[in-house]
CSV table of C-alpha atoms in Angstrom, one decimal:
chain,number,residue,atom,x,y,z
A,5,MET,CA,29.5,18.5,-46.4
A,6,SER,CA,25.8,18.1,-45.5
A,7,VAL,CA,26.4,16.7,-41.6
A,8,ALA,CA,23.9,13.2,-41.6
A,9,THR,CA,21.6,13.0,-38.5
A,10,GLU,CA,20.7,10.1,-37.0
A,11,PRO,CA,16.7,9.2,-36.7
A,12,VAL,CA,14.4,9.3,-33.9
A,13,VAL,CA,13.2,5.5,-33.9
A,14,ALA,CA,10.3,6.2,-30.3
A,15,ARG,CA,10.3,9.3,-28.6
A,16,PHE,CA,8.2,9.3,-24.4
A,17,GLU,CA,6.8,11.3,-22.7
A,18,ILE,CA,4.9,11.1,-18.5
A,19,PRO,CA,2.6,12.8,-17.8
A,20,ARG,CA,1.1,13.5,-14.5
A,21,LEU,CA,-1.4,14.5,-12.8
A,22,GLN,CA,-2.3,16.1,-10.4
A,23,TYR,CA,-5.6,17.6,-9.2
A,24,LEU,CA,-5.6,19.5,-5.4
A,25,ASP,CA,-2.6,21.1,-4.8
A,26,GLU,CA,-0.7,21.4,-2.3
A,27,ASP,CA,-3.4,23.7,-0.6
A,28,GLY,CA,-6.3,22.2,-1.6
A,29,ARG,CA,-7.2,23.9,-4.8
A,30,LEU,CA,-9.0,22.3,-6.9
A,31,ARG,CA,-7.1,22.4,-10.6
A,32,ASN,CA,-8.6,22.3,-13.8
A,33,GLY,CA,-11.8,20.3,-12.6
A,34,LEU,CA,-13.1,17.4,-10.9
A,35,PRO,CA,-11.2,14.1,-12.7
A,36,GLU,CA,-13.4,11.3,-14.5
A,37,ALA,CA,-13.1,9.4,-11.2
A,38,VAL,CA,-14.6,10.8,-9.2
A,39,ALA,CA,-18.2,12.6,-10.8
A,40,ASP,CA,-19.3,14.7,-7.1
A,41,ALA,CA,-17.1,15.5,-4.2
A,42,LYS,CA,-19.4,14.5,-2.1
A,43,ALA,CA,-18.4,10.9,-2.4
A,44,LEU,CA,-14.7,11.3,-1.5
A,45,VAL,CA,-15.8,12.3,2.4
A,46,PRO,CA,-15.8,8.5,3.3
A,47,LEU,CA,-12.4,7.5,1.5
A,48,PHE,CA,-11.6,10.8,3.3
A,49,LYS,CA,-12.9,9.5,7.3
A,50,GLN,CA,-11.4,5.9,5.7
A,51,MET,CA,-8.0,7.6,5.6
A,52,LEU,CA,-9.0,9.4,8.7
A,53,TYR,CA,-9.4,5.9,10.7
A,54,VAL,CA,-6.0,4.2,9.1
A,55,ARG,CA,-4.5,7.1,10.7
A,56,THR,CA,-6.4,6.2,13.6
A,57,PHE,CA,-5.9,2.3,13.6
A,58,ASP,CA,-1.5,3.3,12.9
A,59,SER,CA,-0.7,5.4,15.8
A,60,LYS,CA,-2.7,2.7,18.1
A,61,ALA,CA,-0.6,0.2,16.4
A,62,ILE,CA,2.6,2.0,17.3
A,63,ALA,CA,1.8,1.9,20.7
A,64,LEU,CA,1.1,-1.2,21.0
A,65,GLN,CA,4.2,-2.2,20.2
A,66,ARG,CA,6.4,0.8,22.2
A,67,THR,CA,4.8,-1.1,24.9
A,68,GLY,CA,5.6,-4.5,23.9
A,69,LYS,CA,2.4,-6.1,22.1
A,70,LEU,CA,3.2,-6.3,18.9
A,71,GLY,CA,6.8,-8.1,18.0
A,72,THR,CA,7.1,-4.6,15.1
A,73,TYR,CA,5.0,-2.7,12.7
A,74,ALA,CA,5.1,-1.1,9.2
A,75,ALA,CA,3.3,3.0,9.4
A,76,SER,CA,1.5,4.0,7.0
A,77,LEU,CA,1.7,7.9,8.3
A,78,GLY,CA,1.1,9.1,4.8
A,79,HIS,CA,0.8,6.7,3.0
A,80,GLU,CA,-3.3,7.1,3.5
A,81,ALA,CA,-4.9,8.6,0.4
A,82,THR,CA,-2.4,6.3,-2.0
A,83,HIS,CA,-4.0,3.4,-0.6
A,84,VAL,CA,-7.8,4.3,-0.2
A,85,GLY,CA,-7.8,5.5,-3.9
A,86,ILE,CA,-5.9,1.3,-4.4
A,87,GLY,CA,-8.4,-0.3,-2.5
A,88,HIS,CA,-12.0,2.3,-3.4
A,89,SER,CA,-10.6,1.2,-7.1
A,90,LEU,CA,-10.2,-2.3,-6.8
A,91,ALA,CA,-13.5,-4.4,-7.6
A,92,ALA,CA,-13.9,-7.1,-5.1
A,93,GLU,CA,-13.2,-9.9,-8.2
A,94,ASP,CA,-9.8,-8.4,-8.9
A,95,ILE,CA,-7.4,-9.7,-6.9
A,96,PHE,CA,-4.5,-7.7,-5.1
A,97,ALA,CA,-1.1,-8.9,-4.5
A,98,PRO,CA,0.1,-5.8,-1.3
A,99,SER,CA,3.7,-5.4,0.1
A,100,TYR,CA,3.5,-4.8,4.3
A,101,ARG,CA,1.3,-1.2,4.6
A,102,GLU,CA,-1.1,-1.4,2.0
A,103,TYR,CA,-3.4,-1.6,5.5
A,104,GLY,CA,-5.9,1.0,4.0
A,105,ALA,CA,-6.3,-1.4,0.5
A,106,GLN,CA,-7.0,-4.0,2.4
A,107,PHE,CA,-9.6,-2.7,5.0
A,108,MET,CA,-11.4,-1.5,1.6
A,109,ARG,CA,-11.8,-4.9,1.5
A,110,GLY,CA,-12.7,-6.0,3.7
A,111,VAL,CA,-10.3,-6.5,5.7
A,112,GLN,CA,-10.5,-6.8,10.0
A,113,PRO,CA,-7.6,-4.4,11.2
A,114,ARG,CA,-7.5,-7.3,13.9
A,115,GLN,CA,-5.8,-9.7,11.9
A,116,VAL,CA,-3.2,-7.0,10.7
A,117,LEU,CA,-2.5,-7.4,14.7
A,118,MET,CA,-2.4,-10.9,14.4
A,119,TYR,CA,-0.3,-10.9,11.8
A,120,TRP,CA,2.2,-8.4,13.1
A,121,GLY,CA,2.2,-9.6,16.4
A,122,GLY,CA,3.4,-13.7,15.6
A,123,ASP,CA,-0.1,-15.2,14.7
A,124,GLU,CA,0.1,-16.0,11.0
A,125,ARG,CA,-3.1,-17.1,11.6
A,126,GLY,CA,-3.4,-13.0,10.8
A,127,ASN,CA,-1.7,-13.9,7.1
A,128,LEU,CA,-5.6,-15.5,6.6
A,129,LEU,CA,-7.2,-11.8,6.1
A,130,GLU,CA,-10.7,-13.0,7.3
A,131,GLY,CA,-13.1,-10.6,5.9
A,132,GLY,CA,-11.2,-9.4,3.0
A,133,PRO,CA,-11.4,-11.6,-0.9
A,134,ALA,CA,-10.4,-15.1,-0.8
A,135,HIS,CA,-8.0,-14.8,-3.8
A,136,ASP,CA,-6.6,-12.0,-2.7
A,137,TYR,CA,-2.8,-12.8,-1.2
A,138,PRO,CA,-1.2,-12.0,2.2
A,139,TRP,CA,1.0,-9.8,3.2
A,140,CYS,CA,5.0,-10.0,1.1
A,141,VAL,CA,7.9,-9.4,2.9
A,142,PRO,CA,10.7,-10.0,0.3
A,143,ILE,CA,11.2,-7.5,-1.3
A,144,SER,CA,8.8,-7.0,-5.2
A,145,THR,CA,7.9,-10.5,-5.1
A,146,GLN,CA,4.3,-9.5,-4.7
A,147,CYS,CA,4.7,-8.6,-8.7
A,148,LEU,CA,5.3,-11.8,-10.0
A,149,MET,CA,2.5,-13.2,-8.0
A,150,ALA,CA,0.4,-11.0,-9.4
A,151,ALA,CA,1.5,-10.6,-13.1
A,152,GLY,CA,1.1,-15.2,-12.2
A,153,ALA,CA,-2.9,-14.2,-11.8
A,154,ALA,CA,-2.9,-11.9,-14.0
A,155,LEU,CA,-1.8,-14.3,-16.8
A,156,SER,CA,-4.4,-17.1,-15.1
A,157,ILE,CA,-7.0,-13.9,-15.7
A,158,LYS,CA,-6.0,-13.5,-19.3
A,159,LEU,CA,-5.8,-17.3,-20.3
A,160,ARG,CA,-9.6,-18.1,-18.5
A,161,GLY,CA,-10.6,-15.3,-19.9
A,162,GLN,CA,-12.1,-13.5,-17.7
A,163,LYS,CA,-12.8,-9.6,-16.4
A,164,ARG,CA,-10.3,-8.4,-14.0
A,165,ILE,CA,-7.6,-6.8,-13.0
A,166,ALA,CA,-4.2,-8.2,-11.0
A,167,LEU,CA,-2.6,-5.1,-9.1
A,168,ALA,CA,0.4,-5.1,-6.7
A,169,CYS,CA,2.6,-2.8,-5.1
A,170,CYS,CA,5.8,-2.2,-4.2
A,171,GLY,CA,7.8,1.2,-2.9
A,172,ASP,CA,10.8,3.0,-4.6
A,173,GLY,CA,13.1,0.8,-3.9
A,174,GLY,CA,11.2,-2.8,-4.7
A,175,SER,CA,11.0,-1.1,-8.8
A,176,SER,CA,14.7,-1.8,-8.3
A,177,LYS,CA,15.0,-4.6,-7.7
A,178,THR,CA,14.4,-7.3,-11.4
A,179,ASP,CA,11.2,-9.3,-9.8
A,180,PHE,CA,9.6,-5.7,-10.5
A,181,TYR,CA,11.5,-5.9,-13.7
A,182,ALA,CA,10.3,-9.1,-14.6
A,183,ALA,CA,6.7,-8.7,-14.2
A,184,LEU,CA,6.6,-5.6,-15.9
A,185,ASN,CA,7.8,-6.9,-19.1
A,186,SER,CA,6.1,-9.9,-18.9
A,187,ALA,CA,2.6,-7.5,-18.4
A,188,GLY,CA,4.0,-6.1,-21.6
A,189,ALA,CA,5.3,-9.2,-24.1
A,190,TYR,CA,1.8,-11.2,-23.7
A,191,THR,CA,-0.8,-7.8,-22.9
A,192,LEU,CA,-2.2,-9.1,-19.6
A,193,PRO,CA,-5.0,-6.8,-17.6
A,194,LEU,CA,-1.8,-5.3,-15.0
A,195,VAL,CA,-1.2,-2.8,-12.9
A,196,LEU,CA,2.5,-2.4,-10.1
A,197,CYS,CA,1.9,0.3,-8.6
A,198,VAL,CA,5.3,1.8,-7.4
A,199,ILE,CA,4.2,3.9,-4.3
A,200,ASN,CA,7.4,6.3,-4.3
A,201,ASN,CA,8.2,7.9,0.2
A,202,GLY,CA,11.0,9.2,-0.9
A,203,TRP,CA,13.5,6.4,1.0
A,204,ALA,CA,13.9,2.7,0.0
A,205,ILE,CA,14.5,2.2,4.4
A,206,SER,CA,17.6,4.3,4.6
A,207,VAL,CA,18.1,4.7,0.8
A,208,PRO,CA,17.5,7.9,-1.2
A,209,ARG,CA,15.7,7.4,-3.4
A,210,ALA,CA,18.3,9.2,-5.9
A,211,ALA,CA,20.8,6.5,-4.4
A,212,GLN,CA,19.2,3.7,-5.3
A,213,THR,CA,18.0,4.2,-9.3
A,214,GLY,CA,19.5,6.6,-12.1
A,215,ALA,CA,16.0,6.9,-13.9
A,216,GLU,CA,14.5,10.4,-14.0
A,217,THR,CA,11.1,9.0,-12.8
A,218,LEU,CA,10.1,5.3,-11.4
A,219,ALA,CA,7.1,5.0,-14.4
A,220,GLN,CA,9.5,5.7,-16.9
A,221,LYS,CA,10.2,2.6,-15.9
A,222,GLY,CA,8.3,0.4,-17.5
A,223,LEU,CA,8.4,2.1,-20.9
A,224,ALA,CA,10.7,-0.2,-21.2
A,225,GLY,CA,8.4,-3.8,-21.4
A,226,GLY,CA,6.0,-1.1,-23.3
A,227,LEU,CA,3.0,-0.4,-20.9
A,228,MET,CA,0.9,2.8,-20.1
A,229,SER,CA,3.5,4.4,-17.7
A,230,LEU,CA,2.2,7.7,-15.3
A,231,GLN,CA,3.4,9.8,-12.4
A,232,VAL,CA,1.2,9.9,-10.0
A,233,ASP,CA,0.8,13.8,-6.9
A,234,GLY,CA,0.2,10.6,-4.3
A,235,ASN,CA,-1.2,12.2,-1.3
A,236,ASP,CA,-4.0,13.5,-4.3
A,237,LEU,CA,-5.8,11.5,-3.7
A,238,LEU,CA,-8.2,13.4,-6.9
A,239,ALA,CA,-5.4,12.0,-8.6
A,240,VAL,CA,-5.6,8.7,-7.2
A,241,LEU,CA,-8.3,7.2,-8.1
A,242,GLU,CA,-7.5,8.7,-11.7
A,243,ALA,CA,-4.7,7.0,-12.4
A,244,LEU,CA,-6.8,3.8,-11.3
A,245,ARG,CA,-9.6,4.6,-13.6
A,246,ARG,CA,-7.4,4.8,-16.6
A,247,ALA,CA,-5.5,2.0,-15.6
A,248,ARG,CA,-7.8,-0.7,-14.5
A,249,GLN,CA,-10.1,0.1,-18.1
A,250,ARG,CA,-7.4,-0.3,-20.3
A,251,ALA,CA,-6.3,-3.3,-18.3
A,252,LEU,CA,-10.8,-4.2,-19.5
A,253,ALA,CA,-10.2,-3.5,-22.6
A,254,GLY,CA,-7.2,-6.2,-23.4
A,255,ASP,CA,-4.8,-2.9,-24.3
A,256,GLY,CA,-2.5,-4.3,-21.6
A,257,GLY,CA,-0.5,-3.0,-18.0
A,258,THR,CA,0.6,0.2,-17.0
A,259,VAL,CA,2.9,1.4,-14.3
A,260,LEU,CA,1.8,3.7,-11.5
A,261,GLU,CA,4.2,5.8,-9.8
A,262,PHE,CA,2.6,7.5,-6.6
A,263,LYS,CA,4.3,9.9,-5.5
A,264,THR,CA,4.4,10.6,-1.1
A,265,TYR,CA,6.4,10.3,2.0
A,266,ARG,CA,7.3,8.3,4.7
A,267,LEU,CA,6.1,10.1,8.0
A,268,HIS,CA,7.6,7.2,10.0
A,269,ASP,CA,10.4,5.8,10.3
A,270,HIS,CA,10.6,2.5,7.6
A,271,THR,CA,9.2,-0.1,10.5
A,272,THR,CA,9.0,0.3,14.5
A,273,ALA,CA,12.5,-1.6,14.2
A,274,ASP,CA,13.6,1.6,11.9
A,275,ASP,CA,15.2,5.4,13.1
A,276,ALA,CA,14.8,7.8,10.6
A,277,ARG,CA,16.9,10.4,11.9
A,278,ARG,CA,19.7,9.2,11.5
A,279,TYR,CA,18.9,9.2,7.8
A,280,ARG,CA,17.2,12.1,6.3
A,281,GLY,CA,17.2,15.6,9.0
A,282,GLU,CA,14.1,18.0,9.8
A,283,GLU,CA,13.4,20.4,7.6
A,284,GLU,CA,12.6,17.7,5.0
A,285,VAL,CA,9.8,16.0,7.0
A,286,LYS,CA,9.2,19.1,8.2
A,287,ASP,CA,8.6,20.3,4.7
A,288,ALA,CA,6.8,16.3,3.8
A,289,TRP,CA,3.7,17.4,6.5
A,290,SER,CA,2.9,20.3,5.0
A,291,ARG,CA,2.3,18.2,1.1
A,292,GLU,CA,1.1,15.8,3.7
A,293,PRO,CA,-3.0,13.9,2.1
A,294,PHE,CA,-4.5,14.6,4.7
A,295,ILE,CA,-5.0,17.9,6.0
A,296,ARG,CA,-4.5,18.4,2.0
A,297,LEU,CA,-8.5,16.0,1.4
A,298,ARG,CA,-9.2,18.4,4.4
A,299,LYS,CA,-8.6,21.8,2.9
A,300,PHE,CA,-11.3,21.2,-0.3
A,301,LEU,CA,-13.9,19.5,1.5
A,302,ALA,CA,-14.3,22.6,3.6
A,303,ALA,CA,-14.2,25.1,1.1
A,304,GLU,CA,-16.3,22.7,-0.5
A,305,GLY,CA,-19.9,22.6,3.1
A,306,LEU,CA,-19.2,19.4,3.5
A,307,TRP,CA,-16.2,19.2,6.8
A,308,ASP,CA,-16.0,21.4,9.6
A,309,ASP,CA,-14.3,20.8,13.1
A,310,ALA,CA,-17.4,19.0,14.8
A,311,GLN,CA,-17.6,15.9,12.4
A,312,GLU,CA,-14.3,15.7,12.9
A,313,LYS,CA,-14.2,15.8,16.3
A,314,ALA,CA,-17.2,13.3,16.5
A,315,TRP,CA,-15.2,10.7,13.9
A,316,ILE,CA,-11.8,10.7,15.7
A,317,GLU,CA,-14.4,9.9,18.4
A,318,GLU,CA,-16.0,7.6,17.1
A,319,CYS,CA,-12.3,6.0,15.1
A,320,GLY,CA,-10.9,5.1,18.1
A,321,ARG,CA,-13.9,3.5,19.1
A,322,LYS,CA,-14.2,0.7,16.4
A,323,VAL,CA,-10.0,0.4,17.0
A,324,ASP,CA,-10.4,0.1,20.7
A,325,ILE,CA,-12.2,-3.0,19.4
A,326,GLU,CA,-10.4,-3.8,16.8
A,327,ILE,CA,-7.2,-4.2,19.8
A,328,ASN,CA,-9.5,-5.2,22.2
A,329,ALA,CA,-10.1,-8.6,19.8
A,330,TYR,CA,-5.9,-9.4,18.9
A,331,LEU,CA,-5.4,-9.0,22.6
A,332,GLU,CA,-7.5,-11.5,23.2
A,333,THR,CA,-7.2,-13.9,20.8
A,334,PRO,CA,-5.2,-17.1,23.1
A,335,VAL,CA,-1.7,-17.3,22.3
A,336,GLN,CA,-0.9,-21.2,20.2
A,337,PRO,CA,1.3,-23.3,21.6
A,338,VAL,CA,4.5,-23.5,20.1
A,339,GLU,CA,4.1,-26.1,17.4
A,340,ALA,CA,2.3,-23.6,15.6
A,341,MET,CA,4.9,-22.0,14.0
A,342,PHE,CA,4.9,-24.7,12.0
A,343,ASP,CA,0.7,-24.8,11.0
A,344,HIS,CA,1.4,-22.5,8.1
A,345,LEU,CA,4.5,-23.5,6.1
A,346,TYR,CA,3.8,-26.5,4.5
A,347,ALA,CA,0.4,-29.3,2.9
A,348,GLU,CA,2.9,-32.2,5.0
A,349,LEU,CA,6.3,-30.8,6.7
A,350,PRO,CA,9.0,-32.1,5.3
A,351,LEU,CA,11.1,-34.7,7.7
A,352,ASP,CA,13.3,-32.2,9.2
A,353,LEU,CA,10.8,-30.1,10.2
A,354,GLU,CA,9.1,-32.8,11.9
A,355,ARG,CA,11.9,-33.5,13.7
A,356,GLN,CA,12.4,-29.3,14.4
A,357,ARG,CA,8.2,-29.9,15.7
A,358,ASP,CA,8.0,-32.6,18.1
A,359,ALA,CA,11.1,-31.1,20.0
A,360,ALA,CA,9.8,-28.7,20.2
A,361,ILE,CA,6.6,-29.8,22.1
A,362,ALA,CA,9.0,-32.2,24.4
A,363,ARG,CA,10.7,-28.7,25.4
A,364,GLU,CA,7.8,-26.6,25.9
A,365,LYS,CA,6.2,-29.8,28.2
A,366,ARG,CA,10.4,-29.7,29.8
A,367,ALA,CA,9.6,-26.1,31.6
């Protein structure tokens, strides 16, 4: 008696991109996105600049000069790669720690400090493209904003893309799924970057989704889906080249999962030692992006200790200029907290504003 077999209606696979291994050795040549290894040097320098800014911003918070701060330590290759790959006319919708991408797009570091210092004018992102979105703390809602921007791009017949970033935890939000479903249904020029750093605050990646990869979530919406070694700048650049080229050609959106690691606390209000072990973090340091790319560039004769020492000193000077600009920014009056909420304040907020002003005068 024969047993009927059920037909398979579809099969899928998730490719993984990696060009530099953990020891900085090149696998199978440079990707199409990198014509010459020399082109990596300014990006490497930008990664080091971001790391310098990060450490000084944390020090500012620890000394009471910032309210809180979300470090980007360990994410530099992914963030800088995103910023480098976007064209000026593209639309960027970040979460709240993609400083490397924003700096590449012209945002002044002092704006980041103003934002985390409680000054809403930091959200103006002066120096960056006016069409980019400000930071988004509510998880993954920026994905929907980017999907809406991508729909506008398509309806206007424009040659540009919209790109949003979220974390591994953010990929479990309904906002993320709605965005990717819209991109698939309407063939939108949307790139969703899931920066998988292993932890959704204190929730490990394994506890917040049963998916074998986070990239495969895009398959349900009909999007191209890739998993990328987010600690390998070359892989980041190549993944974004493919996604952007696909979008511009009218072939639709892409979900990119960048596997990296959060080497610092979630924010300065967090203590990651309470939920993850020392060995895990130590292992992650052995695979971090900065050391890997430095080994490769040194082997190519493009970087050495003298260059690094000089650049670190220059980074320190550059960041100090931004810090001083932030610290010298005059404190706004109390009523400024109402200035960036509505074009026209509702009556209840008008009353709150008047009460705040009156209270200040009494003091």
